[in-house]
Each structure stands twice: as structure tokens, then as C-alpha cells.
XYZ file of C-alpha atoms in Angstrom:
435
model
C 33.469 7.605 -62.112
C 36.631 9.639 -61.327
C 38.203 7.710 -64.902
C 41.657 8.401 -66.005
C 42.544 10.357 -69.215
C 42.534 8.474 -71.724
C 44.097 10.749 -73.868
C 47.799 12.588 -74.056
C 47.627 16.220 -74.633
C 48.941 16.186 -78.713
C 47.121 12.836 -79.430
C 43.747 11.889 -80.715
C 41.943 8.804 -79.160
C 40.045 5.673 -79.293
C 38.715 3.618 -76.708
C 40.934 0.958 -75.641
C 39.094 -2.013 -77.425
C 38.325 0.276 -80.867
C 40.796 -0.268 -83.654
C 43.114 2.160 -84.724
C 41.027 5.085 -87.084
C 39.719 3.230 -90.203
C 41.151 3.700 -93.763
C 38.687 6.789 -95.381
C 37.167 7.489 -92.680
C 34.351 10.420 -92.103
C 35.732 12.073 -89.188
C 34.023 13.460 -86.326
C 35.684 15.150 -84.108
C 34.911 15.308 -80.171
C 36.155 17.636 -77.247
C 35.353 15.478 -73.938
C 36.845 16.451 -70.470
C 38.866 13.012 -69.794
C 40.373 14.692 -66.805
C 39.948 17.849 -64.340
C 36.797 18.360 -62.316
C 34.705 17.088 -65.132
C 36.035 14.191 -65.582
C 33.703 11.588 -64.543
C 31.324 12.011 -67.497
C 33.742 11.907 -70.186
C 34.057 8.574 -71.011
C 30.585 8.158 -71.106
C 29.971 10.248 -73.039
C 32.607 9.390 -75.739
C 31.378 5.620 -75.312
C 27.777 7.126 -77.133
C 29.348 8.310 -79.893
C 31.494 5.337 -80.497
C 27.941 3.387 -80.215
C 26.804 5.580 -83.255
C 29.721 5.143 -85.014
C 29.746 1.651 -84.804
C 25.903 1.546 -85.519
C 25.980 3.715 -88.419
C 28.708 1.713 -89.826
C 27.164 -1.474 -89.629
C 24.123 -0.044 -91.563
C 26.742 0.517 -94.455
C 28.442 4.024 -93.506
C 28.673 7.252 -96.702
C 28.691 5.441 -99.459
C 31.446 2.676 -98.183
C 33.237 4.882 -96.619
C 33.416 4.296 -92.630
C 32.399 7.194 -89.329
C 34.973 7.691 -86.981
C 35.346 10.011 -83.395
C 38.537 12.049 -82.919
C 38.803 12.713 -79.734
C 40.643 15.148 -77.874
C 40.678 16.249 -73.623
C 39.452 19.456 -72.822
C 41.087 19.028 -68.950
C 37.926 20.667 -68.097
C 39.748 23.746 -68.023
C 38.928 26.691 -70.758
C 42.529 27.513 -71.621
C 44.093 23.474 -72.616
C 40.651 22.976 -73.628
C 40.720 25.498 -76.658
C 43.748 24.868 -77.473
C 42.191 20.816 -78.087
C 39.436 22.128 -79.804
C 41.952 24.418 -81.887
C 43.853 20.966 -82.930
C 40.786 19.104 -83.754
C 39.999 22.088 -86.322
C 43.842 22.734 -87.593
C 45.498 19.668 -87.097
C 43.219 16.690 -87.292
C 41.262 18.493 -89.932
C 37.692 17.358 -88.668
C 34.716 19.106 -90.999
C 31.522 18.130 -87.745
C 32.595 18.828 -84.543
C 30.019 17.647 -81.743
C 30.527 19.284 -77.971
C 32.286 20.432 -75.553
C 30.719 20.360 -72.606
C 32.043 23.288 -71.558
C 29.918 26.732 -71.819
C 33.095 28.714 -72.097
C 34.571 26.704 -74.773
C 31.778 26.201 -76.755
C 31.386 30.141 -76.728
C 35.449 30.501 -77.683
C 35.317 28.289 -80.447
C 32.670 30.095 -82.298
C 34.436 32.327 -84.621
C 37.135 29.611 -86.204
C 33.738 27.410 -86.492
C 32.454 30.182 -88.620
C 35.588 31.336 -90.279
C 36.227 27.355 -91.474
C 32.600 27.089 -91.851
C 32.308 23.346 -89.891
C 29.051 22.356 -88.525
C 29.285 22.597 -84.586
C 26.345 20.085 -82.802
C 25.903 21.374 -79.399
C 25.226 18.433 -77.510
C 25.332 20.023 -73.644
C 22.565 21.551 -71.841
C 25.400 24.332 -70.915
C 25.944 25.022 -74.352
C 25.621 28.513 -75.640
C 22.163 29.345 -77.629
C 22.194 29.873 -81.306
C 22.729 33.329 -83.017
C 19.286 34.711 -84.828
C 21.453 35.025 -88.150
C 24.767 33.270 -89.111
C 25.506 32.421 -93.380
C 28.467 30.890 -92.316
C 29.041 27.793 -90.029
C 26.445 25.162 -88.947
C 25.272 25.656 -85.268
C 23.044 23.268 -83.926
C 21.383 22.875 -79.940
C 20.285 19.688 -79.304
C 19.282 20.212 -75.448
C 16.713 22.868 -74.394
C 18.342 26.583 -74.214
C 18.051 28.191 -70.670
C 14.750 30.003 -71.852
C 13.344 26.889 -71.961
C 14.650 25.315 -68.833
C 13.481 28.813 -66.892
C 10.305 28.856 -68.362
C 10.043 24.910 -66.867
C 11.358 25.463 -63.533
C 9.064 28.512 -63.303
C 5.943 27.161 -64.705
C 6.294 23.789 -62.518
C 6.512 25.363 -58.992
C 3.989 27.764 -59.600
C 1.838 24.756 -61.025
C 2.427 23.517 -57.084
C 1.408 26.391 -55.407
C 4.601 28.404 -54.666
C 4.416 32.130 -54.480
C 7.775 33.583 -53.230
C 11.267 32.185 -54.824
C 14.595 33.198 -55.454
C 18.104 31.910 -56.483
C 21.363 30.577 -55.468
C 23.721 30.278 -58.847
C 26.951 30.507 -59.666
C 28.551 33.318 -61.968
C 29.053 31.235 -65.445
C 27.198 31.846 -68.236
C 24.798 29.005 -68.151
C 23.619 28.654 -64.700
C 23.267 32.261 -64.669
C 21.120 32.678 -67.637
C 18.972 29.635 -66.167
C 18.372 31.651 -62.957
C 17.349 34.911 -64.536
C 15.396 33.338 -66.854
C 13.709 31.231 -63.750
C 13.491 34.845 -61.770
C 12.114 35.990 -65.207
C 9.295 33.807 -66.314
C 8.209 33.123 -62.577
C 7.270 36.916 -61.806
C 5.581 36.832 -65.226
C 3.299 34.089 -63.729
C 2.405 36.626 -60.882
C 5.537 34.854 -58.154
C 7.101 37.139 -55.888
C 10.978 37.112 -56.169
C 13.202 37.276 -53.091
C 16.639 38.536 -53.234
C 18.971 36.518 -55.217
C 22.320 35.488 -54.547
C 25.289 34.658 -56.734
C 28.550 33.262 -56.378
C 32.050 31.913 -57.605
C 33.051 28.494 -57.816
C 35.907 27.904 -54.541
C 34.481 30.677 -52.816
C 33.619 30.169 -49.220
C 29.771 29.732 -49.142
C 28.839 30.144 -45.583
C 28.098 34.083 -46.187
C 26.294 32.989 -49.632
C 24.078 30.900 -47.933
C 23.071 33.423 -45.357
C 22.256 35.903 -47.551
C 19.825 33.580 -49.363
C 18.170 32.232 -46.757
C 18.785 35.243 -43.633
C 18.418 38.200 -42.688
C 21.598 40.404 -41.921
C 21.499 39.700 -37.939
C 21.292 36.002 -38.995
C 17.368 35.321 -38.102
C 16.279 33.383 -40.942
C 13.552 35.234 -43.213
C 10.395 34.442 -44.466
C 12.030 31.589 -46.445
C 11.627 31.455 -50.156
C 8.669 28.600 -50.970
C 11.718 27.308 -53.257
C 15.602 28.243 -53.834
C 16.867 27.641 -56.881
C 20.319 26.378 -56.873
C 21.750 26.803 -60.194
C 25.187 25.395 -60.079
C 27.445 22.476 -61.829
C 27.815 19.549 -59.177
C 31.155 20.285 -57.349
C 29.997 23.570 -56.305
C 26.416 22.627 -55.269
C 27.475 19.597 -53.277
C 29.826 21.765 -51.202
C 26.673 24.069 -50.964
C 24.139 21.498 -49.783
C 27.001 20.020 -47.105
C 27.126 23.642 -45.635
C 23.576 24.258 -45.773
C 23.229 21.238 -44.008
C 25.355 22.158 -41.390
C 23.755 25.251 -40.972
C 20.617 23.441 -40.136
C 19.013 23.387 -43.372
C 17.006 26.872 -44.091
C 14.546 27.145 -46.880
C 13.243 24.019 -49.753
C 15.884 23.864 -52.625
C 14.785 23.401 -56.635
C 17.506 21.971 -58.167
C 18.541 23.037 -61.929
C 19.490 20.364 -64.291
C 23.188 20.279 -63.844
C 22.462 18.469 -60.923
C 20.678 15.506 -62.300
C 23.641 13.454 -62.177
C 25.354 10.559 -59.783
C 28.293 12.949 -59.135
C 25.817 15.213 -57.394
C 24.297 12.617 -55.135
C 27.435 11.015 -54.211
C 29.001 14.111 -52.750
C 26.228 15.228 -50.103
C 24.808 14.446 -46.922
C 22.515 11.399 -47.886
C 18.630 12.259 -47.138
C 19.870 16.007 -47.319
C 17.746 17.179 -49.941
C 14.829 14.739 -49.374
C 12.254 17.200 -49.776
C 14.148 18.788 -52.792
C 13.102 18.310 -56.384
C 14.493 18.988 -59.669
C 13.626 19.750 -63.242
C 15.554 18.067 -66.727
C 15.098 17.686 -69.741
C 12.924 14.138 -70.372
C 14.245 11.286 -71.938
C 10.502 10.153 -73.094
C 9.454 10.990 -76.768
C 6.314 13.184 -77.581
C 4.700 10.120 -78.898
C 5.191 8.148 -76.218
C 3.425 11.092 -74.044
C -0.568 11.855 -72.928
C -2.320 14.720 -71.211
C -2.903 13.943 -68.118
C -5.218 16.498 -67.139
C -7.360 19.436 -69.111
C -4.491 21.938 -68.742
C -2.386 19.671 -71.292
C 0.528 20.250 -68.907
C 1.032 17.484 -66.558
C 1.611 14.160 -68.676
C 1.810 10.518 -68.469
C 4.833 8.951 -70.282
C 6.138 5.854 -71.378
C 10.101 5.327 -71.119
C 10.458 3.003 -73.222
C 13.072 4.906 -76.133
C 15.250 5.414 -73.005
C 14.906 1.601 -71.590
C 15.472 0.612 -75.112
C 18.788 3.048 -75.529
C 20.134 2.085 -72.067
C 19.674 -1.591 -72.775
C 21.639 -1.036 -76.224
C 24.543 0.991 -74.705
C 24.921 -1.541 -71.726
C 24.790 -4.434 -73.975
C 28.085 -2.925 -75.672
C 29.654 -1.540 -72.468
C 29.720 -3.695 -70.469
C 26.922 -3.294 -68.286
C 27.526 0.495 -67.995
C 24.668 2.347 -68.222
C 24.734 5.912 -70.453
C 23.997 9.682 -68.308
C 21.444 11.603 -69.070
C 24.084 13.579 -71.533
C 24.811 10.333 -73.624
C 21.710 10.251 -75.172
C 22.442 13.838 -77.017
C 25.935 12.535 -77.772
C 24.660 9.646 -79.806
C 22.181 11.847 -81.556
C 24.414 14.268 -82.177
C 26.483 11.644 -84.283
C 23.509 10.391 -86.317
C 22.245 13.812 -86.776
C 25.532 14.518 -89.025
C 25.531 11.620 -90.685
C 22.097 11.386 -91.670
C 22.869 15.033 -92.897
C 25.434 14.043 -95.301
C 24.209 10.940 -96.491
C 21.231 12.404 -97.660
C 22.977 15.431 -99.129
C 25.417 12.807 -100.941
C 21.961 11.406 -102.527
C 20.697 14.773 -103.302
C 23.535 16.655 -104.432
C 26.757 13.693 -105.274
C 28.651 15.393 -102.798
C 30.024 15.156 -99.354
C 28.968 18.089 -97.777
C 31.996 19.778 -95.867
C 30.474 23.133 -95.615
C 29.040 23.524 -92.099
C 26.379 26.075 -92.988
C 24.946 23.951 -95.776
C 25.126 20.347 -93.905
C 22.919 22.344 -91.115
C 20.470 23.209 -93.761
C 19.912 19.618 -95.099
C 19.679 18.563 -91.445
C 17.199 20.973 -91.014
C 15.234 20.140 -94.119
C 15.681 16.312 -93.136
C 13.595 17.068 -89.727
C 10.758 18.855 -91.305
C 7.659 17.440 -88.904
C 6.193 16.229 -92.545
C 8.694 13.722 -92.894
C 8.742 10.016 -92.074
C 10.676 8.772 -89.228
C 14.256 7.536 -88.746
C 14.655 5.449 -85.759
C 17.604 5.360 -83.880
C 17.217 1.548 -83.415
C 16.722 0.957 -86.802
C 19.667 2.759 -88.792
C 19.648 0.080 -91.396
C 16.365 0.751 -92.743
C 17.035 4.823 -91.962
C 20.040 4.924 -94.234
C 19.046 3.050 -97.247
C 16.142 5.241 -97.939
C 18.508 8.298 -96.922
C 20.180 6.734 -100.115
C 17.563 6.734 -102.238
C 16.910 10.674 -101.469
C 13.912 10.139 -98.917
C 14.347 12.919 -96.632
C 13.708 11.515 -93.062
C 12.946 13.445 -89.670
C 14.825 11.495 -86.626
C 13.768 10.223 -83.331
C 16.594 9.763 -81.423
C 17.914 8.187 -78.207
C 16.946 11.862 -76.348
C 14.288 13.119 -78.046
C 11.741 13.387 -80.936
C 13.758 16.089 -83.329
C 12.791 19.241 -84.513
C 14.327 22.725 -85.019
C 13.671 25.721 -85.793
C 14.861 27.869 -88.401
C 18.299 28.390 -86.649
C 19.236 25.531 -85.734
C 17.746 25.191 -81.839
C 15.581 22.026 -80.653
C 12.134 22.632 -79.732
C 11.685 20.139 -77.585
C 9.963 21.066 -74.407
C 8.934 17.938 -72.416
C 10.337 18.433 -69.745
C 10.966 15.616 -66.260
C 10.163 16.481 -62.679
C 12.697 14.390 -60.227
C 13.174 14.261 -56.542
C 15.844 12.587 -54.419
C 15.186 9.594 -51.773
C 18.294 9.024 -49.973
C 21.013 8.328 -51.591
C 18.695 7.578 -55.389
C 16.987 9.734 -57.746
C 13.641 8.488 -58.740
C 11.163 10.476 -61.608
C 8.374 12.269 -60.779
C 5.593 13.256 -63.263
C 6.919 14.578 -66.661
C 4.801 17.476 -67.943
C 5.261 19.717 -71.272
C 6.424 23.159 -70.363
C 6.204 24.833 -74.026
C 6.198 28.717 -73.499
C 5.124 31.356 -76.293
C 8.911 31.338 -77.493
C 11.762 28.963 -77.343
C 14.812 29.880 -77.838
């Protein structure tokens, strides 16, 4: 937590214990906030891809040739962070380009992504949903889109018996397209919304949180049966402190931003003990059952997750990977599975974005045999041989759709107990469309 940069602002990266960039290598490039308000997850995250890296290597690499990560600092700021993801693209001449974390960037880079045609894995569940129609560029979401997250969050509380709602979220593009998809799905499933209330990050909150929870001479309203706080984690912890202060009004549900130590760290502890939460789950399909007739509510195993954390601590020293790391390290493999098997089909490196997305696509066809993440060995060499191969990875159980977006839709319930998280029931939260 709270980790220095590890990188100047003109010079690509490694880790302190990774040699200097291999001779030939396949580079991947990364855009990881090292520093700013953001910076307590970088490092993690870049310690996931090194992980692949390291594992795809050791199960023999494209055709002798080694992976490598080129990372760059995004400051957690928009402006020094474009112009990083600008010099991964011009100068260090990366062709697969996985991140930022960032919303805003992510949306900026999109045209020179599509004007040099590089294949963009959006690893972040802030990352922008894929365009309907793009022949040039590669695109790919490996986290649920905010229609999917809505449609959770809404379909969840209503499963519990709430009836009235509304929303706290701030003004960026993700958390607000969470909330109105939230407001939107749960008055489709018959829930009466309550005024919603937005805000800006560093704004004082004391007039926000009245509006959401009271009436204009300050005598608290009907309360919501659940707020909605969409928000990243240093503008919701300021939130919950002053909510606590003001005597705590109203039940929060917590969007999945807020899944994270950062979070917990920075409020009152046993604040939000009656709060709960909804993220993306770590378990595979296949390692899930219906646990009643709806279908909905499931039982889960966590052992692809035990298995993952176990492998990333082993090589980090007892650190243990966020929620976020998991996508990281998938988004690595993901490429190169992509170009190792269109090297077998097609005696090529792919560097055209557009077309690697299309063999990745074709690799996770639900027909196909699996890949395992903990077995790359046995996952490349048939990628070799022209075996196309669908991937379960160290988030989820792959699959796209025809753009690019992951389908997956299990989805994990989590409340807080003090100053700990601990998982509640995971249930699948599949609407007519995803998105």
C-alpha cells in the first residue's frame, strides 16, 4: 500500500528483481498508476503480469522468442497519463497494450489504438464498453460492463426484498453509468426510485449527503431500503466518515470499486456493518451449482482463486494479488495465446490488433477444449500444433461475444465485519443482454 513509483516519467520499467528486457522479446506494454491517488494498486497489479510473463515463458514463449511488460506510470492523472500511454504506442513501439485503469484514459486512447490498429485488453472494471462495430483495432473487456454490474446490483436487492432505492455516485463515466444502469434495471423489476444524487470528487459532501438521505428542512425521509454509493475509494471513504458523523441515515449498497483494502482502511471501522456489496466473482462457472429452483442464488467453490493466490504469493513474497490482478494476468495470456496460435495457423506474428482479437475470439469458442491457467505448458504446445483452445483463467471462465466483451455474469455478494470483508453467497445475475 501507498508504494513508491517505480518508474521515471520518460522510462519504461521492470520490477526491481526482473532482468533488464530480454533479447527479442514480444512486448506488452502496460499503463499502471505507480503514483497519485491510485497508487496503491499499481504494483500489484504489474506483479500479475510479470507472473504471466514469466509463466508463459517457462512453457517455451512464441516460437523461442521471450514475453515481456513495458511499463509506464499513468500518475493517476488523465493528462501525464496519456501522454505514457502515447509513449508506449510511439516510442516503445508495443503492438498489445493491456489497461489503464483509468476510465478517462482508456476512453482517450481509443482513436491512436484504432489508427495503429494494436489490440487494447481492457483489464479494469472502469474500463469503457466496446463499440458495436470497429474493422480496425482489437478491443477487448475482460471485466463485466456497467450493464452487467446494474443489472446485478438491481436484481440482488430486489431478490432481498427491497422496494425503494436510489444513488449516491460520483460524476465519471463509470460510476455513473453503474448507477443509471442500477436506477435502470431496478424500476424494470417493479422498485421504486428515490431521488438520486451526484457529485464531484473534492467536493464538500455534507450537502450531498443530505440530499440523499433528507428532506430540505433536514428531517430525514422515508429512507431508501438501499443507497447505492457508486464511487472510487478516496471519495467514498470521505463519504462514509461524514455520513457517519451525521449519525448514519439510510443502509448503503456498495458498487464494486469499493471492494478493495484501500476502502476499508480509510473509514470508521464497524461503519458500514450492515452494508453489503456486489463484484464480480472470482469462482469459475464450473466450479458453481444452483442453489435453489430460481437458478440464481449459487453455491461455489473458490478453489481457481485459492489456487491463483497461492501461485502469486509463492512468487511475491507472500503478497497476496487484488481482486484486479486476476484480469491482469489473464489479460497477458489472453494475447499470447492469441498469437501463438495465429503463428501455428497462419506463420505469422500477428501485429494487427483487429485480427489478433479475432483469433482470440475464435480461440474461446465454448466448443473448444480448455487452457488452464495453471497448466500453460500443456496449453501452449497444442496452441503449437494449431488446436484452438478456449481459456479459463485466474478471473474467470472466458467467453466473448462477437465484439470483443466478456459474458461472464457470476457475480459475488460481500459484506463488511469490522475492519474485514468476508463473501456472502455468489449468485448468477445474467440479464436478457450483456453488454
Amino acid at each position: 500500500m501507498g508504494l513508491a513509483s517505480l518508474l521515471s516519467t520518460s522510462c519504461s520499467s521492470t520490477a526491481p528483481d526482473e532482468p533488464d528486457e530480454p533479447e527479442n522479446a514480444i512486448r506488452i506494454g502496460a499503463l499502471l498508476p505507480f503514483s497519485g491517488g491510485e497508487s496503491a494498486i499499481g504494483r500489484n497489479l504489474e506483479q500479475a503480469m510479470l507472473l504471466a510473463v514469466q509463466d508463459l515463458n517457462a512453457a517455451g514463449g512464441l516460437e523461442g522468442r521471450p514475453f515481456d511488460i513495458v511499463s509506464r506510470d499513468s500518475h493517476s492523472t488523465q493528462d501525464r497519463g496519456l501522454d505514457q500511454l502515447l509513449s508506449l504506442i510511439y516510442t516503445d513501439d508495443v503492438r498489445y497494450l493491456v489497461g489503464p485503469e483509468e476510465n478517462e484514459l482508456a476512453r482517450d486512447i481509443a482513436i491512436e489504438v484504432k489508427k495503429e490498429d494494436i489490440l487494447h485488453m481492457l483489464t479494469g472494471y472502469a474500463a469503457p464498453s466496446i463499440a458495436r462495430r470497429e474493422d480496425v483495432g482489437g478491443r477487448m473487456r475482460l471485466a463485466p460492463s456497467p450493464f452487467g454490474i446494474g443489472c446485478a446490483l438491481a436484481k440482488h436487492i430486489v431478490s432481498e426484498g427491497v422496494r425503494t432505492a436510489n444513488s449516491l455516485s460520483a460524476r465519471d463515466d463509470y460510476n455513473t453509468a453503474v448507477s443509471t444502469e442500477f436506477t435502470t434495471h431496478f424500476a424494470a423489476l417493479q422498485g421504486r426510485i428515490l431521488p438520486s444524487v451526484t457529485f464531484k470528487p473534492g467536493e464538500t459532501y455534507k450537502d450531498k449527503i443530505r440530499a440523499a438521505f433528507y428532506l430540505d428542512d433536514e428531517t430525514e425521509r422515508a429512507p431508501a431500503g438501499r443507497t447505492l454509493l457508486a464511487a472510487y475509494p478516496a471519495a467514498a471513504s470521505t463519504i462514509v466518515t461524514e455520513w457517519t458523523v451525521h449519525g448514519r441515515p439510510g443502509r448503503w449498497l456498495l458498487g464494486p470499486a469499493l471492494h478493495t483494502e484501500v476502502f476499508l482502511a480509510n473509514i470508521p471501522q464497524g461503519a458500514l456493518d450492515d452494508s453489503y456489496g456486489i463484484s464480480p466473482s472470482l469462482s469459475l462457472r464450473s466450479e458453481c451449482t444452483p442453489k435453489d429452483e430460481t437458478g440464481e442464488k449459487l453455491d461455489c467453490t473458490n478453489w481457481n482463486t485459492t489456487a491463483f493466490t497461492y501461485h502469486f504469493s509463492r512468487r511475491w513474497n507472500r503478497e497476496v494479488p487484488f481482486p484486479a490482478a486476476h484480469f491482469y494476468y489473464d489479460g497477458v495470456v489472453l494475447i499470447a495465446m492469441g498469437l501463438v496460435y495465429g503463428y501455428a495457423t497462419t506463420g505469422q506474428i500477428i501485429t494487427s490488433g483487429h485480427e489478433l482479437r479475432q483469433k482470440i475470439l475464435e480461440l474461446n469458442d465454448p466448443k473448444n477444449d480448455v487452457a488452464l491457467w495453471w497448466d500453460l505448458n500443456t496449453a501452449m504446445a497444442r496452441l503449437r500444433a494449431g488446436t484452438p483452445l478456449r481459456y479459463i483463467g485466474a478471473a474467470a471462465e472466458y467467453e466473448f461475444d462477437s465484439y470483443g466483451a466478456s459474458q461472464n455474469h457470476i457475480m459475488q455478494t460481500w459484506t463488511i465485519e469490522g475492519d474485514k470483508f468476508r463473501d456472502l453467497d455468489p449468485f448468477d445475475a445474467k440479464c436478457v443482454v450483456q453488454h
